[in-house]
mmCIF file of C-alpha atoms and ligand atoms in Angstrom:
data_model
loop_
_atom_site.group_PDB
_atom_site.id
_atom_site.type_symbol
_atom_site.label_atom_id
_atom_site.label_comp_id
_atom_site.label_asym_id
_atom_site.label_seq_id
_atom_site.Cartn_x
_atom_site.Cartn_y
_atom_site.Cartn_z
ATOM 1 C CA UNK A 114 23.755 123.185 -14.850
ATOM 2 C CA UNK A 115 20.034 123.711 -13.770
ATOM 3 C CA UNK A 116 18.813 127.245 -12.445
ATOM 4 C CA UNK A 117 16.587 126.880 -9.733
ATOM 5 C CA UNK A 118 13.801 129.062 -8.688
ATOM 6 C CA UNK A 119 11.162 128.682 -5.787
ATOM 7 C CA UNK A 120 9.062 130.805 -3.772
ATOM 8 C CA UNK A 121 7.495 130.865 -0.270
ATOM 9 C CA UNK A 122 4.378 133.063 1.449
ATOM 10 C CA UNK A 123 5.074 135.145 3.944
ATOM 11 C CA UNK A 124 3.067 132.841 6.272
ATOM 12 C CA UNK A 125 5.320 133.953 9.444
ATOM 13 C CA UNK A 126 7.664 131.298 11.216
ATOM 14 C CA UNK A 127 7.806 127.960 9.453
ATOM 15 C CA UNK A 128 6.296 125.029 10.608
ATOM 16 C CA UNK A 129 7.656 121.181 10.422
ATOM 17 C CA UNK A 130 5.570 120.782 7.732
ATOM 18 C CA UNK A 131 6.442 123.252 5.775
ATOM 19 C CA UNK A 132 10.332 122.444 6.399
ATOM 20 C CA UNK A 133 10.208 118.695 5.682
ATOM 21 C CA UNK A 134 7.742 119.405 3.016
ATOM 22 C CA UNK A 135 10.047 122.352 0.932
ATOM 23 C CA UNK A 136 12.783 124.181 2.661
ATOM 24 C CA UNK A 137 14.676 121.198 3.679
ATOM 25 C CA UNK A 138 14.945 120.528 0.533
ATOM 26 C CA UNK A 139 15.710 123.812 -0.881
ATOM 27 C CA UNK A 140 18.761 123.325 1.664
ATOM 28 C CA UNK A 141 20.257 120.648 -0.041
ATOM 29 C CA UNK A 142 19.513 121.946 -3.874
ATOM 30 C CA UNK A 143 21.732 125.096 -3.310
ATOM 31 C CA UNK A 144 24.671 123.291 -3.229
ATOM 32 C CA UNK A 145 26.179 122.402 -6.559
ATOM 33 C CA UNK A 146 23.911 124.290 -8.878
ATOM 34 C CA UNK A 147 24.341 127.155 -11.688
ATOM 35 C CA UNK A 148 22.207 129.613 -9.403
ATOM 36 C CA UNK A 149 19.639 129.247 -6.860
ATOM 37 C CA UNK A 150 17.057 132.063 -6.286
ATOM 38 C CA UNK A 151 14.316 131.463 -3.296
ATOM 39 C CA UNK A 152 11.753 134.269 -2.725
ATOM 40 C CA UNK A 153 9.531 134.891 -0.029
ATOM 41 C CA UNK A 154 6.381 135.972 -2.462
ATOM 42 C CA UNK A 155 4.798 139.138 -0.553
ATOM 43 C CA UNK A 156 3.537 140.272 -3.508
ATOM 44 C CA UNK A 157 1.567 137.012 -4.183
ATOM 45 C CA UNK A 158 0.060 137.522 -0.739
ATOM 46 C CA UNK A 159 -1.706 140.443 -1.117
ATOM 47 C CA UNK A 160 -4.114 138.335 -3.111
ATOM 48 C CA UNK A 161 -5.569 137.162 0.120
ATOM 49 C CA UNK A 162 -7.009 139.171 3.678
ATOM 50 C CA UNK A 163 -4.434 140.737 5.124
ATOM 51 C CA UNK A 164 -3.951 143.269 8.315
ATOM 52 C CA UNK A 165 -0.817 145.199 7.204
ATOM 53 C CA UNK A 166 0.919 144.963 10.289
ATOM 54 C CA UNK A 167 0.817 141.422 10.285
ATOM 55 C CA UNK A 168 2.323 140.769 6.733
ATOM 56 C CA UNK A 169 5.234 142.831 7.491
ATOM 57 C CA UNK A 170 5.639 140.660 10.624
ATOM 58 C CA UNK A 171 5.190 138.047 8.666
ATOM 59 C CA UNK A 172 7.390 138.030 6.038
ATOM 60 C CA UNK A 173 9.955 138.924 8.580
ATOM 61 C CA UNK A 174 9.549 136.177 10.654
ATOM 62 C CA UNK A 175 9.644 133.649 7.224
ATOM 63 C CA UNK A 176 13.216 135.187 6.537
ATOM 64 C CA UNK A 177 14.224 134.572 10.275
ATOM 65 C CA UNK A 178 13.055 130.796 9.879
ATOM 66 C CA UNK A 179 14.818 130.797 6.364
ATOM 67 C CA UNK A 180 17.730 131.092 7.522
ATOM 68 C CA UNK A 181 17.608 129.377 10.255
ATOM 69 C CA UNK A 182 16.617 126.653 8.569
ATOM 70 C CA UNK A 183 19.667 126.639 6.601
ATOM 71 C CA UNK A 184 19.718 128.904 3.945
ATOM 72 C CA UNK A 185 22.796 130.453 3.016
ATOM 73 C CA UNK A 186 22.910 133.551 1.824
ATOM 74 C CA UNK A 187 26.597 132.761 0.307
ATOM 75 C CA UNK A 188 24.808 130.193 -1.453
ATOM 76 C CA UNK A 189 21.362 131.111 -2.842
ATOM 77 C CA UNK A 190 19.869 134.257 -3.462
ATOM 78 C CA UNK A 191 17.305 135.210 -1.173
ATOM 79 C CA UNK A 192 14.992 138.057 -0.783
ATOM 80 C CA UNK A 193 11.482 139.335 -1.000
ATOM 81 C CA UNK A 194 9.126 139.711 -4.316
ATOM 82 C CA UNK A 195 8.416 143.325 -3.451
ATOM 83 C CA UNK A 196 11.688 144.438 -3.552
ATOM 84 C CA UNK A 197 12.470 143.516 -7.141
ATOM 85 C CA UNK A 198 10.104 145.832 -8.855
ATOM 86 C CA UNK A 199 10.759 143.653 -12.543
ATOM 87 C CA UNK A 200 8.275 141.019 -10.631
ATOM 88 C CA UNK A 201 5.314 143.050 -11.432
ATOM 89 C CA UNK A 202 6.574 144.707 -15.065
ATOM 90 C CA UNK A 203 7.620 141.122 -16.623
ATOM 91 C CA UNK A 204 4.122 140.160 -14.804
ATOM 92 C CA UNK A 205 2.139 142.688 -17.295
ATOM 93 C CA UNK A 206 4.596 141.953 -20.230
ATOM 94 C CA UNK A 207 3.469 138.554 -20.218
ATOM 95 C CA UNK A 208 -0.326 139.538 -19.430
ATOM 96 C CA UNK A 209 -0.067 140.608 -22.849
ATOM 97 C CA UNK A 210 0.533 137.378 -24.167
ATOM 98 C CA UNK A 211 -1.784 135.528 -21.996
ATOM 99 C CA UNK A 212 -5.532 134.042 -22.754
ATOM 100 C CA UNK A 213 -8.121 135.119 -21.021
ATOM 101 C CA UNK A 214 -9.361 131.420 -21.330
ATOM 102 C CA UNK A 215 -5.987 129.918 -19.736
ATOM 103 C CA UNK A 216 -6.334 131.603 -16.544
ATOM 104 C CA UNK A 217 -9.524 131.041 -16.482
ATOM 105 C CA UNK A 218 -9.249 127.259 -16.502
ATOM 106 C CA UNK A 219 -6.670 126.974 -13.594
ATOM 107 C CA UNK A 220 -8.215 124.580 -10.834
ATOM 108 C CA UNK A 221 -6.815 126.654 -8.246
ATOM 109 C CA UNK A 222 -8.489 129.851 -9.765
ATOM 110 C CA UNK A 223 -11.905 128.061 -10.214
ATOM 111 C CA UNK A 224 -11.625 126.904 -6.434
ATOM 112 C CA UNK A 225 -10.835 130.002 -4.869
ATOM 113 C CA UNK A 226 -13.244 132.186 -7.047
ATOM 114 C CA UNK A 227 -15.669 129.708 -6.493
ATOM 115 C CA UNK A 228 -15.670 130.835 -2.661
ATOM 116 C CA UNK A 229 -16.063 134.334 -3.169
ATOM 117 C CA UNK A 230 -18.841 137.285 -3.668
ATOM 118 C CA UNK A 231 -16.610 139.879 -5.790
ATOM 119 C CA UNK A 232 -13.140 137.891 -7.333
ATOM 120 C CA UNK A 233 -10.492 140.555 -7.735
ATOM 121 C CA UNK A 234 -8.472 140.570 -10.680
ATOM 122 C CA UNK A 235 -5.372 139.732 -8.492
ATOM 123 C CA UNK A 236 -6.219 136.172 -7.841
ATOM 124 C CA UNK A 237 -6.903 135.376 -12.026
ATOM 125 C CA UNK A 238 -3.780 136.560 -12.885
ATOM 126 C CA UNK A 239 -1.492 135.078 -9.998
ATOM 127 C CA UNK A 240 0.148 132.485 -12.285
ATOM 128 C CA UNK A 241 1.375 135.642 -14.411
ATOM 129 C CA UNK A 242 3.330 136.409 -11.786
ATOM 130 C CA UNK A 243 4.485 133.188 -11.009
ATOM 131 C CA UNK A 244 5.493 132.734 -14.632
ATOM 132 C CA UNK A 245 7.531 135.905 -14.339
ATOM 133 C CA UNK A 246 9.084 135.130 -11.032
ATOM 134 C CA UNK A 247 10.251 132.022 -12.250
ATOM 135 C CA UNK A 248 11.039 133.301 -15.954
ATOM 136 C CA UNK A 249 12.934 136.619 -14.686
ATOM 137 C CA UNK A 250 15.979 134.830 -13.953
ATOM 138 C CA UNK A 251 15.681 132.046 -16.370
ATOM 139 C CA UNK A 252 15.105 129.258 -14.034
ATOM 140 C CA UNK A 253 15.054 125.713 -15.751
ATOM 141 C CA UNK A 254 14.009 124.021 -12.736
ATOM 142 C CA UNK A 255 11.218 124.797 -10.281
ATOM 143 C CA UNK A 256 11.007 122.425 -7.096
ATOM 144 C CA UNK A 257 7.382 122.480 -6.389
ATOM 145 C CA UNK A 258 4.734 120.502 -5.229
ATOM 146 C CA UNK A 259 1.874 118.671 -7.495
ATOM 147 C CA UNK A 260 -0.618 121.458 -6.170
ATOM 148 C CA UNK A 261 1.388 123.717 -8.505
ATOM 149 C CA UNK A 262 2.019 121.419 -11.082
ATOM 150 C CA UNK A 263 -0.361 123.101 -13.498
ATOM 151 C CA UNK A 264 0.877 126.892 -12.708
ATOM 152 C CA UNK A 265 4.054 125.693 -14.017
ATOM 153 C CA UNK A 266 2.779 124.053 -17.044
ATOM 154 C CA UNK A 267 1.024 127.703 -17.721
ATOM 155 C CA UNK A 268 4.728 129.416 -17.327
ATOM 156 C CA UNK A 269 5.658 126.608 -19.824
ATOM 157 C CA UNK A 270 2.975 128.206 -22.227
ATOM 158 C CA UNK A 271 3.639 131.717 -21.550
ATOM 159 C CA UNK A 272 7.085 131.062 -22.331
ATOM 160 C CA UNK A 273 6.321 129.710 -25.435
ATOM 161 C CA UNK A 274 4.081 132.352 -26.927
ATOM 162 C CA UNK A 275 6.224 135.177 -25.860
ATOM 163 C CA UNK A 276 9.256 133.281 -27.373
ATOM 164 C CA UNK A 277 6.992 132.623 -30.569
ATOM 165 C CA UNK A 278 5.846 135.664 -30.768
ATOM 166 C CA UNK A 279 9.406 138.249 -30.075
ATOM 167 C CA UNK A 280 12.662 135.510 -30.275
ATOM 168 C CA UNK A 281 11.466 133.134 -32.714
ATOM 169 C CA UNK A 282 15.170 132.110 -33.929
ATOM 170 C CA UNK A 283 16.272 131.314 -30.263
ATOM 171 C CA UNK A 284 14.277 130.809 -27.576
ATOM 172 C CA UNK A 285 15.184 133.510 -25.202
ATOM 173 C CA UNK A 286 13.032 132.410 -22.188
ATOM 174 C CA UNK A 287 13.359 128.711 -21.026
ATOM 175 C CA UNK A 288 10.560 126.292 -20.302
ATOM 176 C CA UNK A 289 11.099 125.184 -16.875
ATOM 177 C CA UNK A 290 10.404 121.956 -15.583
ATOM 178 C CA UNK A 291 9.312 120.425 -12.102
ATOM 179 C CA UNK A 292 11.338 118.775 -9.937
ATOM 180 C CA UNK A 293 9.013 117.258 -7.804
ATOM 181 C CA UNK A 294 11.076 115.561 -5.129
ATOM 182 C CA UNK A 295 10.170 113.185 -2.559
ATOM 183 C CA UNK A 296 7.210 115.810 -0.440
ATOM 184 C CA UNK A 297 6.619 114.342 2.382
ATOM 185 C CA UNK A 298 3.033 114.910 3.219
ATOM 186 C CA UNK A 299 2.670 115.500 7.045
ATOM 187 C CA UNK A 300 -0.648 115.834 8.686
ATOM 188 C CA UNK A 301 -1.347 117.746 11.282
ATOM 189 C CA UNK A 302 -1.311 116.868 15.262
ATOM 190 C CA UNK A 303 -4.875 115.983 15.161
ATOM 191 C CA UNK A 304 -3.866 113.446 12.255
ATOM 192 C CA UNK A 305 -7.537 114.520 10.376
ATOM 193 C CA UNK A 306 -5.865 117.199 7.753
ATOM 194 C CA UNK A 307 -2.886 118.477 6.012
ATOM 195 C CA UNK A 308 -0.619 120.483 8.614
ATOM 196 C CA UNK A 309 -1.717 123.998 8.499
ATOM 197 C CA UNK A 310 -1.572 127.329 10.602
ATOM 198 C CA UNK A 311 -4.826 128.142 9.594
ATOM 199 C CA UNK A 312 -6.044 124.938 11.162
ATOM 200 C CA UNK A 313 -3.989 125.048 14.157
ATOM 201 C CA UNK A 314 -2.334 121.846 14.225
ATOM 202 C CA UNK A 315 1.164 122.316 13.305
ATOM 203 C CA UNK A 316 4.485 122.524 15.554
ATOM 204 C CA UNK A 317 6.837 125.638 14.725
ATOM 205 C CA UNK A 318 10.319 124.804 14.168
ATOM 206 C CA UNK A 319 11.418 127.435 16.103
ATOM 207 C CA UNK A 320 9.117 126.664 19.301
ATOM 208 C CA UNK A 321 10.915 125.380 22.382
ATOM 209 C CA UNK A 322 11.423 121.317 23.545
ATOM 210 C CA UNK A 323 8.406 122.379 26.257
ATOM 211 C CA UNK A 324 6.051 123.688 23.849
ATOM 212 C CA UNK A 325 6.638 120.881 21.368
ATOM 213 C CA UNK A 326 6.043 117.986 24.013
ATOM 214 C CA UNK A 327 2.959 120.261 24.900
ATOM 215 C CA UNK A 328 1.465 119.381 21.208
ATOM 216 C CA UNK A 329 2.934 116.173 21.154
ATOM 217 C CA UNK A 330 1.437 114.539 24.321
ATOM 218 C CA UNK A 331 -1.963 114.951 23.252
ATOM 219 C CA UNK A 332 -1.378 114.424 19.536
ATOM 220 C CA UNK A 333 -3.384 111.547 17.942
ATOM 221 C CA UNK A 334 -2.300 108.332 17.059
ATOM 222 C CA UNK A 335 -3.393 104.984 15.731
ATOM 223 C CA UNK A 336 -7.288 105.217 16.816
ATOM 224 C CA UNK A 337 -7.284 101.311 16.681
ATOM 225 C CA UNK A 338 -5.030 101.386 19.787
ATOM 226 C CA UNK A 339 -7.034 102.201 22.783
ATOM 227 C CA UNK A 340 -5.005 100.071 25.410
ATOM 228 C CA UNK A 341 -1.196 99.467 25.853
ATOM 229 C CA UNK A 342 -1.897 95.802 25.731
ATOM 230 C CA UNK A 343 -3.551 96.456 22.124
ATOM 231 C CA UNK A 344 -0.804 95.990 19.015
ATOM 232 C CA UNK A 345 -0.740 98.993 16.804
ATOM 233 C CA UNK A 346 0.125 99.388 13.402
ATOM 234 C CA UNK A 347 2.551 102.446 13.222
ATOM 235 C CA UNK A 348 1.791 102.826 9.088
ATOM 236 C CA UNK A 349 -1.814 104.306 9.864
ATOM 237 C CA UNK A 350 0.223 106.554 12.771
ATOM 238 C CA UNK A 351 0.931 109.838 12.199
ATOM 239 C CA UNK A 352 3.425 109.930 15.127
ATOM 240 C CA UNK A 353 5.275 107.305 13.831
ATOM 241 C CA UNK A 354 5.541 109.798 10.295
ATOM 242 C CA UNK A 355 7.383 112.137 12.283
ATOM 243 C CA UNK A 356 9.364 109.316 13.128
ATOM 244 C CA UNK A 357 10.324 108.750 9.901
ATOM 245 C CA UNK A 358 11.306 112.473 9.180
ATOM 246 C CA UNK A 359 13.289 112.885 12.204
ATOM 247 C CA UNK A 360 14.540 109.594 13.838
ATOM 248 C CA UNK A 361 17.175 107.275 12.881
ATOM 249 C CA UNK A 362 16.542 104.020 10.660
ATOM 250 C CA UNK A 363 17.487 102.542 13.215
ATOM 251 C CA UNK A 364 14.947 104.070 15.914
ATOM 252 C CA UNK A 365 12.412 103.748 13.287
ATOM 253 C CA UNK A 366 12.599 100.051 13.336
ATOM 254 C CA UNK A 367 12.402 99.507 16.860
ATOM 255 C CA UNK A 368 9.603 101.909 16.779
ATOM 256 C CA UNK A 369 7.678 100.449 14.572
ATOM 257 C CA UNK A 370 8.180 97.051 16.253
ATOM 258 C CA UNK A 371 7.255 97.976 19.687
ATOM 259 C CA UNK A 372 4.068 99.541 17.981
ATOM 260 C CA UNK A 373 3.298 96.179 16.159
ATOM 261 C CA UNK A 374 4.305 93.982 19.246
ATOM 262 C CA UNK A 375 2.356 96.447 22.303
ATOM 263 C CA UNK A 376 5.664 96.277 24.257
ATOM 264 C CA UNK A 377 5.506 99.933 24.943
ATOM 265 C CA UNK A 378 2.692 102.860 25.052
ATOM 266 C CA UNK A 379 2.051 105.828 22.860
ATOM 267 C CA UNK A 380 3.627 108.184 25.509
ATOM 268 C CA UNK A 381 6.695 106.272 25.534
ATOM 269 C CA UNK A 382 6.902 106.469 21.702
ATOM 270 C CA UNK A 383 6.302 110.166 21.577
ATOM 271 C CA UNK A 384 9.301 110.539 24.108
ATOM 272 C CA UNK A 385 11.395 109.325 21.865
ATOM 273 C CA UNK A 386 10.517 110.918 18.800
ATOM 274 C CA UNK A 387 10.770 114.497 20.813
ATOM 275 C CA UNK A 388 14.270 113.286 21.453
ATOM 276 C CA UNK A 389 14.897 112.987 17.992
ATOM 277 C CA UNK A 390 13.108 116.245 17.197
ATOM 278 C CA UNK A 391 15.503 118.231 19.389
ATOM 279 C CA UNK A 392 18.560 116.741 17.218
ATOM 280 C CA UNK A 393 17.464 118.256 14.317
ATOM 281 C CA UNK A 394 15.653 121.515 15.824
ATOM 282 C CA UNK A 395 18.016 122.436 18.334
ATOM 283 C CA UNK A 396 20.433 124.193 15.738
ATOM 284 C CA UNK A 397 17.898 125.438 13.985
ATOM 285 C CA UNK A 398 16.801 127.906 17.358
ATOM 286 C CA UNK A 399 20.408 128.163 18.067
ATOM 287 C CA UNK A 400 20.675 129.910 14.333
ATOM 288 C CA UNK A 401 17.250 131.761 14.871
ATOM 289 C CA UNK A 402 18.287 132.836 18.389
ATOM 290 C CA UNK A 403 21.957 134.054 16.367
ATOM 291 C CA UNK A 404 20.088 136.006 13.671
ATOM 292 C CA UNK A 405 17.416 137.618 15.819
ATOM 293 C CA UNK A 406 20.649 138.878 17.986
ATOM 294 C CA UNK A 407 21.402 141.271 15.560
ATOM 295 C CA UNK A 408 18.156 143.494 14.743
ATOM 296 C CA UNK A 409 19.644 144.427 11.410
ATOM 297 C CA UNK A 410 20.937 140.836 9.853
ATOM 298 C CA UNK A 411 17.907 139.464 7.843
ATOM 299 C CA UNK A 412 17.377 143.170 6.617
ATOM 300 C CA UNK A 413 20.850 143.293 5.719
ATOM 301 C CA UNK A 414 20.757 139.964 3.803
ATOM 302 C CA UNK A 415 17.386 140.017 2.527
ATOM 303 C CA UNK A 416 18.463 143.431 0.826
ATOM 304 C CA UNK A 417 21.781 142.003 -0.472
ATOM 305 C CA UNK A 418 19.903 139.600 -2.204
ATOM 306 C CA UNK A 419 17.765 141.681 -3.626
ATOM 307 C CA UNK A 420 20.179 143.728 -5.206
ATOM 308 C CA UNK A 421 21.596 140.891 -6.661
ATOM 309 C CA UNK A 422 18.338 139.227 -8.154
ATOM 310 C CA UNK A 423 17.585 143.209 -9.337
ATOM 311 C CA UNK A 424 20.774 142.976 -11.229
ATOM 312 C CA UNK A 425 19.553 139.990 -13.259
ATOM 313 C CA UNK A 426 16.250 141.034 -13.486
ATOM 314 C CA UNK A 427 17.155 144.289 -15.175
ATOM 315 C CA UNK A 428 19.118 142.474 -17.797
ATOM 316 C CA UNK A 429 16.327 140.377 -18.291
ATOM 317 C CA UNK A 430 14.142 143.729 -18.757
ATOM 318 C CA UNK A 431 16.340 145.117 -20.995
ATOM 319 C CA UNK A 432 16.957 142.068 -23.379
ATOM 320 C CA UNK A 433 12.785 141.593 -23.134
ATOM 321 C CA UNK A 434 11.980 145.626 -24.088
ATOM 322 C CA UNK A 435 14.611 145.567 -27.039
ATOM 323 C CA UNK A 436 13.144 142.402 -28.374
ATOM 324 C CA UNK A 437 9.642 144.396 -28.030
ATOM 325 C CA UNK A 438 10.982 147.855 -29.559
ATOM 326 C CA UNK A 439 10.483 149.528 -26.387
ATOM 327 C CA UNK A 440 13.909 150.845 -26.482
ATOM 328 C CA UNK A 441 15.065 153.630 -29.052
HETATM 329 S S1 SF4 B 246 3.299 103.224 19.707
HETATM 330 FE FE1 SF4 B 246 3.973 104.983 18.528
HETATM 331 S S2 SF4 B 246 3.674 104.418 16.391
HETATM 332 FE FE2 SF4 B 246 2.440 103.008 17.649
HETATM 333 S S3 SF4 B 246 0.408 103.957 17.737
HETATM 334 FE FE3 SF4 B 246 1.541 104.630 19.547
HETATM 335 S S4 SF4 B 246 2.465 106.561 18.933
HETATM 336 FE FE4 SF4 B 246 1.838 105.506 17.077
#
C-alpha cells in the first residue's frame, strides 16, 4: 500500500484551476491508501514577498477551501508545515548530505535567482525541504505535477546518500516516485496564460453563481468565431475546456456540435457550462459556508492533524538521530 504525500501554498481560497488541476484529485487518492498526508507548505512560502497579515489569512483561507473541497480529515492527515517543527530539523539533516552543485542546477532555482538582485539562501535550499516533507513520513508516492518532476528526483537522491551514508543494510528512507495523473491544464479566462491569481484570471471555487457568470460572460473564446453564423471549433476553446471538467459527456457532445455546426452563440454555450459549474460548486460553498460557521473548526482540525503527523515525524527523528549517534 502506497503512502502518499503532497503539499499546497498558502495561496488563500482555491481557484478552479487549482482544484481540477490537484485537489480534486487528492480527493479521490485518500480513499483506499496506507496513509495520506496533505500539507499546506507555509514554511515554503516565506521564500517569497510576503505582508504577514496576509499569509496568515492566507493559509487560513487554503484550509477553508480544503475542506471544502472535500478533504476529510477522517481520511487524510491535514495540517500546516509550520506546525510540525521536524519539517525544518530533517530539512538541515539532509542539508548535510546535499551538494552544493545539485541545488544549484535545479531549473526552478536558476529561474527564480535569475530574477533577482540579492538570492536568499531560502530559495537554494527549498527542495531540502521538500525532500524532508515528503521523506518525514515515508511517503512512496508524491502526486505532483511535471513542474516538480525534478524536485522529486532530488528527494530521490537525497534519499539515497543519506541511506548510503547512515542505513546501508536497509534502506531506511524510501525513494518516492511521481504519480503524475491526468493534470488538466486550464488557462485562464482571458485564454492567453496558465490560470493564476497573480494574473487575475481565475474563478474561485468558493465565489457565488453571480460572480462566476460575471467572469464568464466576458471570458474569451475561439477568436476565429466573430459571428454566430461563423462555425467554431470548440478544441482551440477554452470555454469548451471547462466544459470538459465540469459538464456531462453527454453535454459535451452537444456542445461541441453546436460549436462546430454555428447553431447556437458563445453566450448560450457559457449558460450552460455555468449550469454545470453550479452542480459541482454548489456543495462545495455549502461545505465552506458549514466550516466557516464554526470560527474554531479548521483550527481544530488543522491542529488534530498536526499532532498526528508530529507523532510520526518524531519517530522518524528519533530512528534518523540514533542512526547518526546523536542519541546517548
Ligand atoms: S460555442 Fe462554446 S465552445 Fe464554441 S467557441 Fe463559443 S464558447 Fe467556445
Amino acid at each position: 500500500m502506497s503512502r502518499i504525500f503532497s503539499g499546497i501554498q498558502p495561496s488563500g481560497e482555491l481557484h478552479i484551476g487549482n482544484y481540477l488541476g490537484a485537489v480534486q484529485n487528492w480527493v479521490r487518492l485518500q480513499e483506499g491508501r496506507e496513509a495520506t498526508y496533505f500539507c499546506v507548505v507555509d514554511l515554503h512560502a516565506l521564500t517569497g514577498n510576503y505582508e504577514v497579515a496576509d499569509l496568515r489569512r492566507r493559509r487560513h483561507e487554503m484550509a477553508v477551501s480544503l475542506l471544502a473541497a472535500g478533504l476529510d480529515p477522517e481520511r487524510c492527515t491535514l495540517f500546516f508545515q509550520s506546525a510540525v517543527p521536524q519539517h525544518t530539523e530533517l530539512a538541515w539533516i539532509f542539508n548535510t548530505v546535499t551538494p552544493l552543485g545539485e541545488l544549484e542546477r535545479q531549473t526552478q532555482y536558476k529561474d527564480k535567482s535569475s530574477r533577482q538582485e540579492s538570492v536568499i539562501t531560502g530559495l537554494l535550499t527549498y527542495p531540502v525541504l521538500q525532500a524532508a516533507d515528503i521523506l518525514l513520513y515515508h511517503a512512496t508516492r508524491v502526486p505532483v505535477g511535471e513542474d516538480q518532476v525534478q524536485h522529486l528526483e532530488l528527494s530521490r537522491e537525497i534519499s539515497r546518500r543519506w541511506n548510503a551514508r547512515f542505513a546501508p543494510d536497509m534502506p531506511f528512507f524510501p525513494e518516492p516516485q511521481p504519480l503524475l495523473t491526468p493534470v488538466r491544464r486550464l488557462m485562464g479566462l482571458d485564454g492567453q496564460a496558465k490560470m493564476s491569481k497573480s494574473l487575475g484570471n481565475t474563478i474561485g471555487l468558493l465565489e457565488s453563481r453571480e460572480q462566476i457568470w460575471e467572469k464568464l460572460r466576458p471570458a474569451m473564446t475561439d477568436p476565429a468565431r466573430v459571428r454566430r453564423t461563423d462555425p467554431g471549433n470548440p478544441e482551440v476553446c477554452n470555454i469548451y475546456s471547462l466544459h470538459k471538467a465540469f459538464s456531462a459527456p453527454e453535454t459535451q457532445v452537444m456542445v461541441a456540435d453546436n460549436c462546430r455546426g454555428a447553431k447556437w452563440g458563445c453566450i448560450e454555450c457559457k449558460k450552460v457550462l455555468a449550469e454545470s459549474m453550479e452542480e459541482v460548486l454548489v456543495p462545495i460553498r455549502r461545505r465552506a459556508a458549514e466550516i466557516t460557521a464554526t470560527p474554531s473548526y479548521v483550527t481544530d482540525v488543522m491542529e488534530d492533524g498536526a499532532q498526528h503527523a508530529r507523532t510520526t515525524a518524531q519517530e522518524t527523528m528519533h530512528q534518523v538521530y540514533e542512526r547518526m549517534g546523536l542519541t546517548d
